[in-house]
Coordinates of C-alpha atoms in Angstrom, one line a residue:
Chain B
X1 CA 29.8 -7.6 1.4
X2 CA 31.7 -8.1 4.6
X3 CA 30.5 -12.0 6.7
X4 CA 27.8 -11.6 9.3
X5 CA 28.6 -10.6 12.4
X6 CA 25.0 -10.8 13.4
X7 CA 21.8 -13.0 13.2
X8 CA 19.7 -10.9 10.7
X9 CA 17.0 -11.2 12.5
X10 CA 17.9 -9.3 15.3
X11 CA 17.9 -6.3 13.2
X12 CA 15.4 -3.3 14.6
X13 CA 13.5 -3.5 11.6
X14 CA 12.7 -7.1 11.8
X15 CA 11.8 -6.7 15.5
X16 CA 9.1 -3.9 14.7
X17 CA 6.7 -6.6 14.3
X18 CA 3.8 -6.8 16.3
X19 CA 1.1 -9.1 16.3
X20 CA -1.3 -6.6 18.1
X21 CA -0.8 -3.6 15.9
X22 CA -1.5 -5.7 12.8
X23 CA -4.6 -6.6 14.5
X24 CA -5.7 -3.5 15.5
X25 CA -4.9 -2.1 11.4
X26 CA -7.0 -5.1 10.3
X27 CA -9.6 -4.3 13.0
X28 CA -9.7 -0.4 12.2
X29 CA -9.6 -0.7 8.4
X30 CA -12.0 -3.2 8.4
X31 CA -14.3 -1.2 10.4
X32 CA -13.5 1.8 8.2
X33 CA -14.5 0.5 5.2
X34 CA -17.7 -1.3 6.4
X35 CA -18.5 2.3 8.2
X36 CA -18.3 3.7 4.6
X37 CA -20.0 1.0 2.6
X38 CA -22.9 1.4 5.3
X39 CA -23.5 5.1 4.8
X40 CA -23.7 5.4 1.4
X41 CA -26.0 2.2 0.9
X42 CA -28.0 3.9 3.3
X43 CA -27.4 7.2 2.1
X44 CA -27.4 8.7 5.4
X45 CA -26.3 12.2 4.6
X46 CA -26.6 14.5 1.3
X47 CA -24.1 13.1 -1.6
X48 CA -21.7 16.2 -0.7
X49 CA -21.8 15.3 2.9
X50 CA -21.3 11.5 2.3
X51 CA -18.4 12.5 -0.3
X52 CA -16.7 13.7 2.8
X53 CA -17.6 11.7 5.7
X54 CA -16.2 8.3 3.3
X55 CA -13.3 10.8 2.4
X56 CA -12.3 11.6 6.0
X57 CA -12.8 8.2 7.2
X58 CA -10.6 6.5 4.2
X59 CA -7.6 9.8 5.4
X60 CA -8.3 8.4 9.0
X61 CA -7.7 4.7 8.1
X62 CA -4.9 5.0 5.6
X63 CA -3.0 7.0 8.6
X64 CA -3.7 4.2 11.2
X65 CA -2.5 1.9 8.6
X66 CA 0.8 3.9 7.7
X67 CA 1.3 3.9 11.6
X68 CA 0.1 0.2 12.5
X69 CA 1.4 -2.0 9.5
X70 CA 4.5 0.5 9.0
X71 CA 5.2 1.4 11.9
X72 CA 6.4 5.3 10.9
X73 CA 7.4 7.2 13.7
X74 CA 10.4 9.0 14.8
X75 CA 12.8 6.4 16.0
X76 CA 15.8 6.1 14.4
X77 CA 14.8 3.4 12.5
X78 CA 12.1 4.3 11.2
X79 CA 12.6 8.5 11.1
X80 CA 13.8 8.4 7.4
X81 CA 10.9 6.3 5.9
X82 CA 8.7 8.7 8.0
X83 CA 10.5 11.4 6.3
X84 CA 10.1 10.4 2.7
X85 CA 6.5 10.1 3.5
X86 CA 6.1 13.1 4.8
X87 CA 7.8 14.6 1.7
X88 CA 5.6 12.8 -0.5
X89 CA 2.5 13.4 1.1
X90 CA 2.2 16.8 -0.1
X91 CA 3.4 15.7 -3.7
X92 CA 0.6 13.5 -3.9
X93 CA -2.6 15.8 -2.4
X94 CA -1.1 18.5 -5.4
X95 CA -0.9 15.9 -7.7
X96 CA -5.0 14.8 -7.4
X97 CA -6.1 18.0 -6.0
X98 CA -4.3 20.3 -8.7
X99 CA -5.7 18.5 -11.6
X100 CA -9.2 18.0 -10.7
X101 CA -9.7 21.4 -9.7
X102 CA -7.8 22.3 -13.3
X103 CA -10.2 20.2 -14.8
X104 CA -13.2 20.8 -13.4
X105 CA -12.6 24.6 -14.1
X106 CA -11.3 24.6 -17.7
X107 CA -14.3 25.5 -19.6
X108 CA -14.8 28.9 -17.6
X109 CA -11.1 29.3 -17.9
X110 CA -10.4 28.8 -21.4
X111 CA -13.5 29.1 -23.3
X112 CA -14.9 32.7 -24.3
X113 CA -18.0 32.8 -22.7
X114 CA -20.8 32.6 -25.5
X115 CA -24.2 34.4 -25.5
X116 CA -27.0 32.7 -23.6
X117 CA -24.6 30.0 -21.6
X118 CA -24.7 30.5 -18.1
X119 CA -21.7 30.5 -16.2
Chain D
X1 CA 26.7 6.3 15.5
X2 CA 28.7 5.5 18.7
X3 CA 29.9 8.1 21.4
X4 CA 31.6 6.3 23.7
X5 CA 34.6 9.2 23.7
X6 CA 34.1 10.2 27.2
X7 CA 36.7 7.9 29.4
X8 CA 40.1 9.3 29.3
X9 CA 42.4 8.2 26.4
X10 CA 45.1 6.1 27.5
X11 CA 48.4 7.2 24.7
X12 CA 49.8 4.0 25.0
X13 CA 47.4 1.6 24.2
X14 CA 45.1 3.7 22.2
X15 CA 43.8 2.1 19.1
X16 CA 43.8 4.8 16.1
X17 CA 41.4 2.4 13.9
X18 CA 39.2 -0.6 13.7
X19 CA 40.8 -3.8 12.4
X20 CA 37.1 -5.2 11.7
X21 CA 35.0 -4.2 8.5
X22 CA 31.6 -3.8 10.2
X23 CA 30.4 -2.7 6.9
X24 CA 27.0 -0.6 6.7
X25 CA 23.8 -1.3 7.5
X26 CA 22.8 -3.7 4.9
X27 CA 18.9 -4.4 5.6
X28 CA 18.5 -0.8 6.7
X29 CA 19.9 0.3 3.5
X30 CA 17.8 -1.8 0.9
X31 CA 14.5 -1.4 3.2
X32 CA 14.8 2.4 2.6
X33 CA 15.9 2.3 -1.1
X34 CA 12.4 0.0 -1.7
X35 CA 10.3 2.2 0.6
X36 CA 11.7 5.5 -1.6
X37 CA 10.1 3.1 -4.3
X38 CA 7.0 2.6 -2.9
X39 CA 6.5 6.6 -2.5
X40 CA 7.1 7.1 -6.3
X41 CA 4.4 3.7 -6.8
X42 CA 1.9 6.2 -5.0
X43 CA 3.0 8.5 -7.3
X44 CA 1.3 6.3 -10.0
X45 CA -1.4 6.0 -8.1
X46 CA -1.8 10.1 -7.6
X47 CA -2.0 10.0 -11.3
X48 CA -4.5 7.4 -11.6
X49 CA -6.6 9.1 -8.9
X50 CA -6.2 12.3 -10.8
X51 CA -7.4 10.7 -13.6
X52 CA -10.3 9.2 -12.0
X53 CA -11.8 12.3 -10.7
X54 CA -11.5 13.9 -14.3
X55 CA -13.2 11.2 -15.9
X56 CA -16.0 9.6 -13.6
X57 CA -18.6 11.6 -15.2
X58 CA -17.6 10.8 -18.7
X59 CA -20.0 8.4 -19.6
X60 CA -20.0 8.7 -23.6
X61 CA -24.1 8.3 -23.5
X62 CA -23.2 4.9 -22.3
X63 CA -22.9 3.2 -18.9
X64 CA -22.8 5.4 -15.5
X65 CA -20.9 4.6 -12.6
X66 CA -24.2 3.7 -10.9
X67 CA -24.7 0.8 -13.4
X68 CA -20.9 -0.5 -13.4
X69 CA -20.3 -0.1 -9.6
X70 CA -22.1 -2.3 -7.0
X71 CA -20.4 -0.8 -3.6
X72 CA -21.0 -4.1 -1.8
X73 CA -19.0 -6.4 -4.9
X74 CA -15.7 -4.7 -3.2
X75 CA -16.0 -6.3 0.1
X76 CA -14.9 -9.5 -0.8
X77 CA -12.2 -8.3 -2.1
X78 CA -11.6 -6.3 0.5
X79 CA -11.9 -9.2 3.1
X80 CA -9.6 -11.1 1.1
X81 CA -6.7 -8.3 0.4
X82 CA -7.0 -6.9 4.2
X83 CA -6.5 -10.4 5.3
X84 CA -3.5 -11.4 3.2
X85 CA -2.1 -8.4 4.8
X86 CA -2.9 -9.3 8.0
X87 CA -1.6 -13.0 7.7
X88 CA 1.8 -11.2 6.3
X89 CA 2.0 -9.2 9.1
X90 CA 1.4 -12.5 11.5
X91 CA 4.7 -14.2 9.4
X92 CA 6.7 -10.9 10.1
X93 CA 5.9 -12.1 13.9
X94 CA 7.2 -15.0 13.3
X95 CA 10.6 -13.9 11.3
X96 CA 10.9 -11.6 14.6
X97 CA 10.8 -15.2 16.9
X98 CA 12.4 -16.9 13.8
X99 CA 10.2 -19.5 13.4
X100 CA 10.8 -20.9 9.7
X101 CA 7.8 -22.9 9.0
X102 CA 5.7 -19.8 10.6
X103 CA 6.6 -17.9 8.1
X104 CA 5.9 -20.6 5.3
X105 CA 2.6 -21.2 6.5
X106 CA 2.2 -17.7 6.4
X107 CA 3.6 -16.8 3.5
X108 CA 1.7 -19.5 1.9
X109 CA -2.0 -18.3 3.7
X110 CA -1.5 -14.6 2.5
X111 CA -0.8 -16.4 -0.8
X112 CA -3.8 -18.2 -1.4
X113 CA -5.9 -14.9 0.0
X114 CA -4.1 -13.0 -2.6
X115 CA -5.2 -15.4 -5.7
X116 CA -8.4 -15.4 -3.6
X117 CA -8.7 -11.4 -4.5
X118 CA -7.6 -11.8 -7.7
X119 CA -10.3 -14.2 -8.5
X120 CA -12.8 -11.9 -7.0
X121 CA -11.9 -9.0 -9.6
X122 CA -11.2 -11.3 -12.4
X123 CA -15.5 -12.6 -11.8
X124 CA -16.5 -8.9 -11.6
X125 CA -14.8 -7.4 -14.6
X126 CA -15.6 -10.6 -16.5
X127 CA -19.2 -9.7 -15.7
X128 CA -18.2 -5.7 -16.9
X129 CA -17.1 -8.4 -19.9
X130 CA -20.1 -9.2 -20.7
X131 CA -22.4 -6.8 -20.5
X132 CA -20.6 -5.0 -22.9
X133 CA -18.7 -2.2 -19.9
X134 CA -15.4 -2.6 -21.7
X135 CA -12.7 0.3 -21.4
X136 CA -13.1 1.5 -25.5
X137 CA -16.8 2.5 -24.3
X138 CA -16.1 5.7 -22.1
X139 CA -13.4 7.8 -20.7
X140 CA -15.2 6.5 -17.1
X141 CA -14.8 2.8 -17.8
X142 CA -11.0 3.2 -19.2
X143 CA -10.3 4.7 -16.3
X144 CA -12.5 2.6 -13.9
X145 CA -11.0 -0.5 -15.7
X146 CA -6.9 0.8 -15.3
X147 CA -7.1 2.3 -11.8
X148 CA -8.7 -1.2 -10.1
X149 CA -6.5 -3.3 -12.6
X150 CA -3.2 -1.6 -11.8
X151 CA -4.1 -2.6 -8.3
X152 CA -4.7 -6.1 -9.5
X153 CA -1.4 -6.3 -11.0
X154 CA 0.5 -5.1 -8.4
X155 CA -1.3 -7.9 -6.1
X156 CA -0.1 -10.2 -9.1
X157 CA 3.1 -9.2 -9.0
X158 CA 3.5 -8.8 -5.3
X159 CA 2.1 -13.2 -5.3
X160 CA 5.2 -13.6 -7.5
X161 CA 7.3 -12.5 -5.1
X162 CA 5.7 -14.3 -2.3
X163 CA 6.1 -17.6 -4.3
X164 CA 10.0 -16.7 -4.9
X165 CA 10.5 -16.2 -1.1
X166 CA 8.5 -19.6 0.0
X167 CA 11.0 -20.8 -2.1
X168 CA 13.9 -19.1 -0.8
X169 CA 13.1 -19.6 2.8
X170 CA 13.0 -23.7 2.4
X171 CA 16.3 -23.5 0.9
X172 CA 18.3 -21.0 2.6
X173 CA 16.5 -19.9 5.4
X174 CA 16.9 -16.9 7.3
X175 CA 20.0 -15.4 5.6
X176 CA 20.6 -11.5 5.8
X177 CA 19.7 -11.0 1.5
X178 CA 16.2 -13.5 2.5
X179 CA 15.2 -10.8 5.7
X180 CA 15.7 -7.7 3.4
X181 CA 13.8 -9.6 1.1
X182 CA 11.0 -10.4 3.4
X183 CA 11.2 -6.6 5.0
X184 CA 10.7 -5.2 1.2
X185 CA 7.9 -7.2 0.3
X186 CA 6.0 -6.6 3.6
X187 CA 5.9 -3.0 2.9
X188 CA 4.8 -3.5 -0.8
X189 CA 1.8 -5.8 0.6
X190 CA 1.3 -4.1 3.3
X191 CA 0.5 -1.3 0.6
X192 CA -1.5 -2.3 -1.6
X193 CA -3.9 -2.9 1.9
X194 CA -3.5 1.5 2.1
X195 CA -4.1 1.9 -1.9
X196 CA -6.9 -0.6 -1.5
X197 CA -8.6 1.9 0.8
X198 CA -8.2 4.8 -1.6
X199 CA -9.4 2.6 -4.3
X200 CA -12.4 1.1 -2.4
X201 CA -13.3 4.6 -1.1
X202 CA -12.8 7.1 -3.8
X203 CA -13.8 4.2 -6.8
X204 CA -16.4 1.9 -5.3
X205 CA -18.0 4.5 -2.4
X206 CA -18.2 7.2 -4.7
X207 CA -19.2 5.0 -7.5
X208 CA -22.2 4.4 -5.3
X209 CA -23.5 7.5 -3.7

């Protein structure tokens, strides 16, 4: 490694840091998750709606949070960590997604439907 | 990187290379490789979530996620882990004005908030303890028991770290290998605050409705 020629911490990434985004992420998430905890205690909506109202506001908080505390946008300090996520994003939604639906639907896809069981 | 080719080149005293290493971007460099990291961690967690929504109804004739999961148990913890990360973020502010003993004191806050989480999930699955909710009972509580633990352990782990650096900022300050150091483990706290969300809504919410 060649000697310093500058004080680490004037590097960009270090200089992202912002008190008042942290605050607003803890703020938001915070919210978010009392928001939740408040519907379903109450049960405010059917199970099926309340499945997706706590799913939608949990999407709507982690992305607050990956823009607040990581600050991902598309500066060029940032534009390849936004990338990566980007690319995983997708990765991750087939991952759950794909094998909960494959799950949930292997007895109608495998199994040869016996006499007298409803499908 | 630099475009500065525009003034007219002068033959005589051109200079055909650079004399200094300026070497690469060295805190750039390791914050990405760690944040590529962190994507294929979520990858574990993908699996674990997958996991999760094949098993939550696999109760064995035993206990159902209505008996195991009390909603309103996970907001201490999530208190405690949202501030940690927030106390983090508030010694990143003070790395940016370079402020050493801000960054201890911060360091050693989000510390104390982590053990503080981990206590709160080590009472709760010591109570899953005793009542008898232990993961050889169902495919639910195997997977209820790995998917809030793996959390827990990276918490653990990530308090290892935050020890090491306390340790490495009294000695040898704010050196270029310590601010990589401190970059990395801000985004693996600051994530386990995003996987905590996931966890508190898909696990505990759900658990609940």
């Amino acid at each position: 490694m060649s000697h310093d020629h500058h004080n680490p911490i004037d590097h960009p990434e270090v200089q992202l840091a912002s008190a008042g985004g942290y605050l607003f992420a803890y703020a938001f998430g915070l919210g978010a998750m009392l928001l939740g905890l408040w519907m379903v205690l109450n049960h405010t909506l059917t199970p099926v709606g309340l499945t997706t109202a706590v799913s939608v506001i949990a999407l709507v908080s982690v992305i607050v949070q990956l823009y607040f505390l990581f600050k991902l946008d598309l500066s060029s300090t940032q534009i390849w960590h936004t990338v990566s996520i980007v690319m995983t994003a997708p990765l991750f939604v087939m991952a759950v997604g794909l094998t909960i639906w494959m799950f949930h639907t292997l007895m109608q896809r495998t199994m040869i439907p016996l006499p007298g069981m409803g499908m | 990187m630099s475009s500065h080719a525009t003034a007219p080149v002068d033959p005589n005293n051109v200079v055909l290379w650079d004399y200094e290493d300026h070497g690469h971007d060295f805190i750039g460099t390791r914050s990405i490789g760690f944040w590529l990291y962190m994507m294929s961690d979520a990858m574990i967690f993908a699996g674990l979530f997958a996991a999760h929504g094949v098993y939550v109804h696999n109760f064995a004739g035993s206990f159902t996620a209505n008996e195991v999961i009390h909603p309103i148990n996970a907001l201490w913890p999530t208190l405690f882990i949202f501030t940690s990360v927030l106390i983090y973020g508030f010694g990143m502010v003070a790395l940016k004005k370079g402020s050493r003993s801000g960054v201890i004191n911060a360091l050693l806050l989000s510390f104390i908030l982590g053990v503080g989480f981990l206590l709160m999930e080590y009472r709760e699955f010591s109570e899953l303890a005793a009542m008898g909710a232990v993961p050889q009972v169902s495919g639910f509580l195997s997977d209820f028991w790995v998917i809030v633990l793996t959390h827990a352990a990276h918490v653990f782990f990530g308090l290892i770290w935050m020890a090491v650096m306390i340790v490495q900022i009294m000695t040898n300050g704010f050196t270029q290998n310590n601010v990589y150091r401190l970059i990395n483990l801000k985004l693996f706290w600051h994530f386990q605050a995003i996987i905590w969300v996931c966890v508190f809504t898909f696990v505990y919410l759900m658990g609940g409705i």
